[in-house]
């Protein structure tokens, strides 16, 4: 019945996102700002649900992972130690005639210099490295001493805080620190909707281990993270693990793997699992002069912990969820519907409460109020019921609760299920517990 | 029994926060960075709980408020229209000798120029205005055309997106848009722990209304917000509303009020409720050339909606919660305990599961796993039970669950309540529902 995602076009997803209030370009009324996106009423719920799910699995369900929420702006030495000041750059060229700046490795796509339209002439300078961190100035001066950077990845402050977290939470090796937050990269060429943007959200976890256990924990975390994406409904045809080849690995890394999703624009990384060795702690130890090695209580061995990292793009995973969920269906009656088959745990709205007519709105409102104690609920009394169902299908609402003229006498409502469109009469009494139970079971 | 908060000193709160993993200075290992703070394992749970509570009350429990999550960096014209580029500044002076820069209105505190130590001599330039927005450069150039700002308040993007949200969510006047997120101000003099910092989190709601209803909605939202803070446990002696005097009001405002909390360092604003008139929409309409007026469906009246704003500092409210909760108690046995009497809804850890001995750890772990399905749980099997209780008191954990040697035979555990220290035997079967019920009732 469902058309395959083979034919899902980005245009359809982008258009649905703007029309229904998931995601649109930031500052639209000023013509937009390239590489920045806003999440609307439904988008923010989707994203928050995804983040809560990650936090539940990675932090709360484990004894050995602690949470963190650090500032976006850190001490500038952070980015010298991490290597970002020196190495986090793209090769750029300038046109000597019009001063336009381009990525040297994208000149073929870029075509001729815009100052000399219609000709292939241009006069590029040799490539030079352009740092991709966003720079700012903190304090009353605007000079080198005041220069700071918006973080290019959330993990660095995990390394800075590792000792403080370990001590205050009384953790021992092996243990991890997890964080969700914004990061920034001055992409020269933002593209593919929210996939490659300049401001984005990461969910990262750094797991600190003894050097003898690198392989074991790398395998553990890779398996955990693949399982997470499987539970989001990404099947074998849309999800794959791509281990890095030896020549792709950083000099300090034993292993790395990308978890890739097949978007309409191709296979792309949504998460990376990396063995980072002791590179980060060692560098921050050197640059700060602080002792970041630890002593094993039993063996008295002294060592700098190694790190296994899991790093997932929150926006990218939201986009994967939307692409994976989007379907246009031909129904038996010849009509078509657009439906977002989102997993229940991340669906922005869990239930829509729909009185069959406005005049029975009051008891329906009462049901909505009761359900809102447990989850996000939408209330809608306008338009014919079929159209209201379609609207909820299109935004992925798993349950529609219809209050009709029988409800007043039999104390029941019709619960319509999004995917099967099956309808069932359920007593209003206990409805919240019933839905909560179905939502919990679906996890 | 409890010492009064009159004597709570900031030093005690700051020290507890660092020692137990609530909050500490960002980039500590590099000597810190002034005005930036990191939330540790307990701090991030406290802050997330507060944000979730606000979202529940302001967005999810209402039909007339929609959520939003916009980018931190918006189109630079935003800040011209809002007036920030022109007016968001402090008066600064430079010392001609040493080049040090100071706030002109704080020269008395600042003392002499550091280049001329021990003398009162200095050679300040006349005051000039220094803009407090953090500046960055987006794209491959670093010039005026590429200049962008980190948002100084989250509300501006609400105004930019108001039309898109209203249309996609099919809202009508009156309705609101709410957002939680980071904002940045280049404070010259960050102070009072997290109270005045350079990177902070706001929870803002802009409610769009017909011009005839300004007073009604201002009163409604002020009452709602005071009620919110009361529910956080802030009593009359610590919470007050300070209406702005007519000479304090912006030219476009009918009314404004600060909700103030009495910190150890004095009465300070934690939230503002403002009548912003039509200033913001009118200015963004002018600067963007877009039509932001709306037409009333019934009367066909055309008008720019007025705005009632509620703007609460998330970090400030967290700090108020910590100050309000902190107590040192002399117990009947002569011992003292430090206890954080946090409201149950925001307590970072809801329950600690404590086996009386390590050898009965396995069934206790099983209980922790079951409870984690519903809320955040801490598991601890090390040290004597009294000390473990104290540790949980100090971080505000409402319930300690002790699994002892009788538990294996009678299937019950001891539930100890934080504030009263009362203990009760409760069956393991149904424990999760029992605690969930007590947590829900406390809301």
PDB file of C-alpha atoms in Angstrom, chain A residues 18-22 24-34 36-42 44-45 47-49 51 55-56 59-63 66-78 81 92 94 99-102 128 130 133-142 148 150-151 157 159-161 163-165 167-170 182 184 186-188 198-199 201 283-285 287-290 292 348 365 369 372-380 382 388 391 432 436 440 443, chain B residues 18-22 24-34 36-42 44-45 47-49 51 55-56 59-63 66-78 81 92 94 99-102 128 130 133-142 148 150-151 157 159-161 163-165 167-170 182 184 186-188 198-199 201 283-285 287-290 292 348 365 369 372-380 382 388 391 432 436 440 443:
ATOM      1  CA  UNK A  18       7.750  24.397   6.157  1.00  0.00           C
ATOM      2  CA  UNK A  19       3.999  24.059   5.586  1.00  0.00           C
ATOM      3  CA  UNK A  20       3.244  22.131   8.760  1.00  0.00           C
ATOM      4  CA  UNK A  21       5.713  23.834  11.068  1.00  0.00           C
ATOM      5  CA  UNK A  22       8.559  21.372  11.478  1.00  0.00           C
ATOM      6  CA  UNK A  24      12.143  26.343   7.942  1.00  0.00           C
ATOM      7  CA  UNK A  25      14.989  28.662   7.120  1.00  0.00           C
ATOM      8  CA  UNK A  26      16.008  31.039   9.880  1.00  0.00           C
ATOM      9  CA  UNK A  27      15.135  34.739   9.351  1.00  0.00           C
ATOM     10  CA  UNK A  28      12.838  33.995   6.409  1.00  0.00           C
ATOM     11  CA  UNK A  29      11.350  37.490   6.459  1.00  0.00           C
ATOM     12  CA  UNK A  30      14.829  38.919   5.820  1.00  0.00           C
ATOM     13  CA  UNK A  31      15.436  36.536   2.933  1.00  0.00           C
ATOM     14  CA  UNK A  32      16.945  33.839   5.139  1.00  0.00           C
ATOM     15  CA  UNK A  33      20.484  33.264   6.345  1.00  0.00           C
ATOM     16  CA  UNK A  34      22.377  30.486   4.636  1.00  0.00           C
ATOM     17  CA  UNK A  36      20.742  28.319   9.717  1.00  0.00           C
ATOM     18  CA  UNK A  37      17.385  26.680  10.463  1.00  0.00           C
ATOM     19  CA  UNK A  38      14.474  27.163  12.848  1.00  0.00           C
ATOM     20  CA  UNK A  39      12.418  24.336  14.324  1.00  0.00           C
ATOM     21  CA  UNK A  40       8.713  25.202  14.527  1.00  0.00           C
ATOM     22  CA  UNK A  41       6.019  23.922  16.907  1.00  0.00           C
ATOM     23  CA  UNK A  42       6.178  20.339  15.600  1.00  0.00           C
ATOM     24  CA  UNK A  44      10.890  21.351  18.377  1.00  0.00           C
ATOM     25  CA  UNK A  45       8.796  18.505  19.826  1.00  0.00           C
ATOM     26  CA  UNK A  47      13.868  17.191  18.253  1.00  0.00           C
ATOM     27  CA  UNK A  48      13.238  17.325  22.011  1.00  0.00           C
ATOM     28  CA  UNK A  49      11.787  13.808  21.936  1.00  0.00           C
ATOM     29  CA  UNK A  51      17.175  14.210  22.572  1.00  0.00           C
ATOM     30  CA  UNK A  55      19.562  10.978  27.151  1.00  0.00           C
ATOM     31  CA  UNK A  56      17.434   8.148  28.544  1.00  0.00           C
ATOM     32  CA  UNK A  59      22.788   8.624  30.473  1.00  0.00           C
ATOM     33  CA  UNK A  60      19.834   7.665  32.659  1.00  0.00           C
ATOM     34  CA  UNK A  61      19.652   3.944  31.999  1.00  0.00           C
ATOM     35  CA  UNK A  62      23.353   3.518  32.784  1.00  0.00           C
ATOM     36  CA  UNK A  63      25.333   3.748  35.999  1.00  0.00           C
ATOM     37  CA  UNK A  66      27.208  11.062  33.566  1.00  0.00           C
ATOM     38  CA  UNK A  67      25.526  14.049  31.919  1.00  0.00           C
ATOM     39  CA  UNK A  68      27.026  17.480  31.258  1.00  0.00           C
ATOM     40  CA  UNK A  69      25.891  20.820  29.831  1.00  0.00           C
ATOM     41  CA  UNK A  70      28.852  23.095  29.225  1.00  0.00           C
ATOM     42  CA  UNK A  71      29.077  26.575  27.759  1.00  0.00           C
ATOM     43  CA  UNK A  72      29.306  27.057  24.003  1.00  0.00           C
ATOM     44  CA  UNK A  73      32.217  29.442  24.438  1.00  0.00           C
ATOM     45  CA  UNK A  74      35.203  27.904  26.207  1.00  0.00           C
ATOM     46  CA  UNK A  75      38.694  29.165  26.979  1.00  0.00           C
ATOM     47  CA  UNK A  76      40.457  29.771  23.633  1.00  0.00           C
ATOM     48  CA  UNK A  77      43.381  27.512  24.603  1.00  0.00           C
ATOM     49  CA  UNK A  78      40.898  24.637  24.276  1.00  0.00           C
ATOM     50  CA  UNK A  81      45.121  22.018  22.333  1.00  0.00           C
ATOM     51  CA  UNK A  92      40.150  28.650  -0.205  1.00  0.00           C
ATOM     52  CA  UNK A  94      40.257  34.415  -3.957  1.00  0.00           C
ATOM     53  CA  UNK A  99      37.498  39.345  -4.544  1.00  0.00           C
ATOM     54  CA  UNK A 100      35.018  36.459  -4.403  1.00  0.00           C
ATOM     55  CA  UNK A 101      36.235  33.602  -2.223  1.00  0.00           C
ATOM     56  CA  UNK A 102      35.659  29.927  -3.130  1.00  0.00           C
ATOM     57  CA  UNK A 128      45.195  29.051   1.461  1.00  0.00           C
ATOM     58  CA  UNK A 130      40.567  29.134   5.987  1.00  0.00           C
ATOM     59  CA  UNK A 133      35.496  27.937  13.514  1.00  0.00           C
ATOM     60  CA  UNK A 134      33.242  30.912  14.161  1.00  0.00           C
ATOM     61  CA  UNK A 135      35.243  33.581  15.948  1.00  0.00           C
ATOM     62  CA  UNK A 136      34.047  36.151  18.466  1.00  0.00           C
ATOM     63  CA  UNK A 137      35.498  38.608  20.987  1.00  0.00           C
ATOM     64  CA  UNK A 138      34.811  38.345  24.698  1.00  0.00           C
ATOM     65  CA  UNK A 139      35.356  41.307  27.011  1.00  0.00           C
ATOM     66  CA  UNK A 140      35.821  44.941  26.244  1.00  0.00           C
ATOM     67  CA  UNK A 141      38.669  44.612  23.731  1.00  0.00           C
ATOM     68  CA  UNK A 142      38.595  43.347  20.151  1.00  0.00           C
ATOM     69  CA  UNK A 148      37.244  33.204  21.465  1.00  0.00           C
ATOM     70  CA  UNK A 150      32.047  29.100  19.193  1.00  0.00           C
ATOM     71  CA  UNK A 151      32.674  25.422  19.825  1.00  0.00           C
ATOM     72  CA  UNK A 157      34.473  20.589  27.065  1.00  0.00           C
ATOM     73  CA  UNK A 159      37.629  16.509  28.091  1.00  0.00           C
ATOM     74  CA  UNK A 160      38.191  19.757  30.013  1.00  0.00           C
ATOM     75  CA  UNK A 161      35.658  18.704  32.660  1.00  0.00           C
ATOM     76  CA  UNK A 163      38.454  15.207  36.066  1.00  0.00           C
ATOM     77  CA  UNK A 164      35.859  17.378  37.816  1.00  0.00           C
ATOM     78  CA  UNK A 165      33.016  15.084  36.689  1.00  0.00           C
ATOM     79  CA  UNK A 167      35.595  13.271  41.143  1.00  0.00           C
ATOM     80  CA  UNK A 168      32.246  14.920  41.876  1.00  0.00           C
ATOM     81  CA  UNK A 169      30.296  11.891  40.635  1.00  0.00           C
ATOM     82  CA  UNK A 170      32.782   9.471  42.253  1.00  0.00           C
ATOM     83  CA  UNK A 182      24.835  23.421  19.839  1.00  0.00           C
ATOM     84  CA  UNK A 184      29.052  25.776  14.908  1.00  0.00           C
ATOM     85  CA  UNK A 186      31.542  28.111   9.158  1.00  0.00           C
ATOM     86  CA  UNK A 187      30.630  25.829   6.243  1.00  0.00           C
ATOM     87  CA  UNK A 188      31.509  27.461   2.949  1.00  0.00           C
ATOM     88  CA  UNK A 198      26.475  26.190  10.127  1.00  0.00           C
ATOM     89  CA  UNK A 199      24.686  25.869  13.457  1.00  0.00           C
ATOM     90  CA  UNK A 201      23.132  20.207  17.538  1.00  0.00           C
ATOM     91  CA  UNK A 283      46.942  17.428  24.711  1.00  0.00           C
ATOM     92  CA  UNK A 284      44.780  19.235  27.282  1.00  0.00           C
ATOM     93  CA  UNK A 285      47.137  17.985  29.980  1.00  0.00           C
ATOM     94  CA  UNK A 287      48.391  22.780  27.269  1.00  0.00           C
ATOM     95  CA  UNK A 288      46.893  23.331  30.738  1.00  0.00           C
ATOM     96  CA  UNK A 289      49.778  21.984  32.765  1.00  0.00           C
ATOM     97  CA  UNK A 290      47.231  19.952  34.750  1.00  0.00           C
ATOM     98  CA  UNK A 292      45.011  14.360  33.696  1.00  0.00           C
ATOM     99  CA  UNK A 348       5.675  15.409  18.105  1.00  0.00           C
ATOM    100  CA  UNK A 365     -11.445  19.531  26.021  1.00  0.00           C
ATOM    101  CA  UNK A 369      -6.587  18.286  29.629  1.00  0.00           C
ATOM    102  CA  UNK A 372      -1.807  16.451  28.704  1.00  0.00           C
ATOM    103  CA  UNK A 373      -0.698  15.438  32.171  1.00  0.00           C
ATOM    104  CA  UNK A 374       1.273  12.661  30.478  1.00  0.00           C
ATOM    105  CA  UNK A 375       2.095  13.671  26.923  1.00  0.00           C
ATOM    106  CA  UNK A 376       1.751  16.216  24.156  1.00  0.00           C
ATOM    107  CA  UNK A 377      -1.816  16.535  22.884  1.00  0.00           C
ATOM    108  CA  UNK A 378      -3.394  18.494  20.062  1.00  0.00           C
ATOM    109  CA  UNK A 379      -6.981  19.637  20.215  1.00  0.00           C
ATOM    110  CA  UNK A 380      -8.906  20.405  17.009  1.00  0.00           C
ATOM    111  CA  UNK A 382     -12.642  22.566  13.084  1.00  0.00           C
ATOM    112  CA  UNK A 388      -8.790  16.290  10.530  1.00  0.00           C
ATOM    113  CA  UNK A 391      -3.910  16.467   8.948  1.00  0.00           C
ATOM    114  CA  UNK A 432      -4.588   8.034  29.679  1.00  0.00           C
ATOM    115  CA  UNK A 436       0.595   5.517  28.023  1.00  0.00           C
ATOM    116  CA  UNK A 440       5.641   2.560  26.532  1.00  0.00           C
ATOM    117  CA  UNK A 443       9.740   1.707  22.875  1.00  0.00           C
TER     118      UNK A 443
ATOM    119  CA  UNK B  18      31.356  22.571  42.506  1.00  0.00           C
ATOM    120  CA  UNK B  19      31.957  19.719  44.956  1.00  0.00           C
ATOM    121  CA  UNK B  20      28.826  17.753  44.115  1.00  0.00           C
ATOM    122  CA  UNK B  21      28.711  18.404  40.384  1.00  0.00           C
ATOM    123  CA  UNK B  22      25.981  20.985  39.910  1.00  0.00           C
ATOM    124  CA  UNK B  24      31.410  25.113  38.035  1.00  0.00           C
ATOM    125  CA  UNK B  25      33.363  27.592  36.004  1.00  0.00           C
ATOM    126  CA  UNK B  26      33.818  26.711  32.361  1.00  0.00           C
ATOM    127  CA  UNK B  27      37.356  25.711  31.279  1.00  0.00           C
ATOM    128  CA  UNK B  28      38.567  25.362  34.885  1.00  0.00           C
ATOM    129  CA  UNK B  29      41.749  23.558  33.822  1.00  0.00           C
ATOM    130  CA  UNK B  30      42.733  26.617  31.772  1.00  0.00           C
ATOM    131  CA  UNK B  31      42.071  28.955  34.711  1.00  0.00           C
ATOM    132  CA  UNK B  32      38.432  29.508  33.756  1.00  0.00           C
ATOM    133  CA  UNK B  33      36.791  31.977  31.418  1.00  0.00           C
ATOM    134  CA  UNK B  34      34.998  34.857  33.077  1.00  0.00           C
ATOM    135  CA  UNK B  36      30.846  31.211  31.451  1.00  0.00           C
ATOM    136  CA  UNK B  37      29.615  28.220  33.465  1.00  0.00           C
ATOM    137  CA  UNK B  38      29.274  24.460  33.026  1.00  0.00           C
ATOM    138  CA  UNK B  39      26.450  22.376  34.473  1.00  0.00           C
ATOM    139  CA  UNK B  40      27.667  19.017  35.754  1.00  0.00           C
ATOM    140  CA  UNK B  41      25.800  15.701  36.118  1.00  0.00           C
ATOM    141  CA  UNK B  42      23.379  17.024  38.772  1.00  0.00           C
ATOM    142  CA  UNK B  44      22.116  19.454  33.943  1.00  0.00           C
ATOM    143  CA  UNK B  45      19.291  17.353  35.432  1.00  0.00           C
ATOM    144  CA  UNK B  47      18.183  22.654  34.633  1.00  0.00           C
ATOM    145  CA  UNK B  48      16.500  20.192  32.273  1.00  0.00           C
ATOM    146  CA  UNK B  49      13.773  19.514  34.843  1.00  0.00           C
ATOM    147  CA  UNK B  51      12.963  23.693  31.466  1.00  0.00           C
ATOM    148  CA  UNK B  55       7.518  23.872  28.722  1.00  0.00           C
ATOM    149  CA  UNK B  56       4.753  21.771  30.254  1.00  0.00           C
ATOM    150  CA  UNK B  59       3.335  25.255  25.962  1.00  0.00           C
ATOM    151  CA  UNK B  60       1.892  21.785  26.421  1.00  0.00           C
ATOM    152  CA  UNK B  61      -0.909  22.512  28.858  1.00  0.00           C
ATOM    153  CA  UNK B  62      -2.256  25.310  26.666  1.00  0.00           C
ATOM    154  CA  UNK B  63      -3.983  25.335  23.302  1.00  0.00           C
ATOM    155  CA  UNK B  66       3.155  27.097  20.331  1.00  0.00           C
ATOM    156  CA  UNK B  67       6.791  26.068  20.810  1.00  0.00           C
ATOM    157  CA  UNK B  68       9.795  27.168  18.756  1.00  0.00           C
ATOM    158  CA  UNK B  69      13.529  26.454  18.628  1.00  0.00           C
ATOM    159  CA  UNK B  70      15.295  28.931  16.409  1.00  0.00           C
ATOM    160  CA  UNK B  71      18.956  29.370  15.546  1.00  0.00           C
ATOM    161  CA  UNK B  72      21.227  31.401  17.820  1.00  0.00           C
ATOM    162  CA  UNK B  73      22.572  33.299  14.826  1.00  0.00           C
ATOM    163  CA  UNK B  74      19.909  35.169  12.854  1.00  0.00           C
ATOM    164  CA  UNK B  75      20.043  37.545   9.912  1.00  0.00           C
ATOM    165  CA  UNK B  76      21.983  40.659  11.054  1.00  0.00           C
ATOM    166  CA  UNK B  77      19.128  42.982  10.041  1.00  0.00           C
ATOM    167  CA  UNK B  78      17.232  41.472  12.992  1.00  0.00           C
ATOM    168  CA  UNK B  81      15.339  46.413  13.543  1.00  0.00           C
ATOM    169  CA  UNK B  92      33.215  52.614  28.416  1.00  0.00           C
ATOM    170  CA  UNK B  94      39.985  53.718  28.064  1.00  0.00           C
ATOM    171  CA  UNK B  99      44.901  50.905  27.339  1.00  0.00           C
ATOM    172  CA  UNK B 100      42.755  49.174  29.960  1.00  0.00           C
ATOM    173  CA  UNK B 101      39.031  49.552  29.295  1.00  0.00           C
ATOM    174  CA  UNK B 102      36.474  50.065  32.072  1.00  0.00           C
ATOM    175  CA  UNK B 128      31.934  56.005  24.509  1.00  0.00           C
ATOM    176  CA  UNK B 130      30.386  49.772  23.620  1.00  0.00           C
ATOM    177  CA  UNK B 133      26.311  41.857  21.529  1.00  0.00           C
ATOM    178  CA  UNK B 134      28.864  39.174  20.712  1.00  0.00           C
ATOM    179  CA  UNK B 135      29.911  39.564  17.099  1.00  0.00           C
ATOM    180  CA  UNK B 136      31.015  36.899  14.648  1.00  0.00           C
ATOM    181  CA  UNK B 137      31.602  36.487  10.908  1.00  0.00           C
ATOM    182  CA  UNK B 138      29.601  34.070   8.794  1.00  0.00           C
ATOM    183  CA  UNK B 139      30.864  32.921   5.407  1.00  0.00           C
ATOM    184  CA  UNK B 140      34.289  33.144   3.866  1.00  0.00           C
ATOM    185  CA  UNK B 141      34.830  36.881   4.334  1.00  0.00           C
ATOM    186  CA  UNK B 142      35.571  38.835   7.513  1.00  0.00           C
ATOM    187  CA  UNK B 148      26.500  38.528  12.438  1.00  0.00           C
ATOM    188  CA  UNK B 150      24.968  35.876  18.739  1.00  0.00           C
ATOM    189  CA  UNK B 151      21.431  36.627  19.859  1.00  0.00           C
ATOM    190  CA  UNK B 157      13.383  35.187  16.351  1.00  0.00           C
ATOM    191  CA  UNK B 159       8.910  37.922  16.115  1.00  0.00           C
ATOM    192  CA  UNK B 160      10.612  36.950  12.834  1.00  0.00           C
ATOM    193  CA  UNK B 161       8.783  33.613  12.809  1.00  0.00           C
ATOM    194  CA  UNK B 163       3.662  34.760  10.806  1.00  0.00           C
ATOM    195  CA  UNK B 164       5.007  31.354   9.800  1.00  0.00           C
ATOM    196  CA  UNK B 165       4.085  29.841  13.183  1.00  0.00           C
ATOM    197  CA  UNK B 167      -0.096  30.033   9.684  1.00  0.00           C
ATOM    198  CA  UNK B 168       1.446  26.579  10.024  1.00  0.00           C
ATOM    199  CA  UNK B 169      -0.176  25.999  13.424  1.00  0.00           C
ATOM    200  CA  UNK B 170      -3.432  27.633  12.268  1.00  0.00           C
ATOM    201  CA  UNK B 182      20.933  30.261  24.818  1.00  0.00           C
ATOM    202  CA  UNK B 184      24.771  35.999  24.916  1.00  0.00           C
ATOM    203  CA  UNK B 186      29.271  40.687  26.496  1.00  0.00           C
ATOM    204  CA  UNK B 187      28.939  41.727  30.142  1.00  0.00           C
ATOM    205  CA  UNK B 188      31.871  43.895  31.154  1.00  0.00           C
ATOM    206  CA  UNK B 198      27.935  36.190  29.356  1.00  0.00           C
ATOM    207  CA  UNK B 199      26.269  33.022  28.100  1.00  0.00           C
ATOM    208  CA  UNK B 201      19.643  30.439  28.899  1.00  0.00           C
ATOM    209  CA  UNK B 283       9.939  47.434  13.297  1.00  0.00           C
ATOM    210  CA  UNK B 284      10.516  44.010  11.677  1.00  0.00           C
ATOM    211  CA  UNK B 285       7.719  44.837   9.245  1.00  0.00           C
ATOM    212  CA  UNK B 287      12.967  46.573   8.061  1.00  0.00           C
ATOM    213  CA  UNK B 288      11.923  43.457   6.126  1.00  0.00           C
ATOM    214  CA  UNK B 289       9.289  45.089   3.943  1.00  0.00           C
ATOM    215  CA  UNK B 290       6.971  42.201   4.878  1.00  0.00           C
ATOM    216  CA  UNK B 292       3.111  41.668   9.572  1.00  0.00           C
ATOM    217  CA  UNK B 348      18.023  16.025  39.786  1.00  0.00           C
ATOM    218  CA  UNK B 365      20.234  -3.141  40.845  1.00  0.00           C
ATOM    219  CA  UNK B 369      16.601  -0.670  36.514  1.00  0.00           C
ATOM    220  CA  UNK B 372      14.746   4.115  35.659  1.00  0.00           C
ATOM    221  CA  UNK B 373      11.956   3.446  33.194  1.00  0.00           C
ATOM    222  CA  UNK B 374      10.139   6.371  34.798  1.00  0.00           C
ATOM    223  CA  UNK B 375      12.669   8.752  36.336  1.00  0.00           C
ATOM    224  CA  UNK B 376      16.271   9.502  37.146  1.00  0.00           C
ATOM    225  CA  UNK B 377      17.750   7.071  39.677  1.00  0.00           C
ATOM    226  CA  UNK B 378      21.092   6.901  41.442  1.00  0.00           C
ATOM    227  CA  UNK B 379      22.545   3.596  42.567  1.00  0.00           C
ATOM    228  CA  UNK B 380      25.135   3.478  45.358  1.00  0.00           C
ATOM    229  CA  UNK B 382      29.541   1.985  48.896  1.00  0.00           C
ATOM    230  CA  UNK B 388      24.881   7.496  51.928  1.00  0.00           C
ATOM    231  CA  UNK B 391      25.057  12.401  50.475  1.00  0.00           C
ATOM    232  CA  UNK B 432       7.566   2.474  40.682  1.00  0.00           C
ATOM    233  CA  UNK B 436       5.436   8.088  40.501  1.00  0.00           C
ATOM    234  CA  UNK B 440       2.877  13.563  40.465  1.00  0.00           C
ATOM    235  CA  UNK B 443       3.332  19.007  41.329  1.00  0.00           C
TER     236      UNK B 443
END
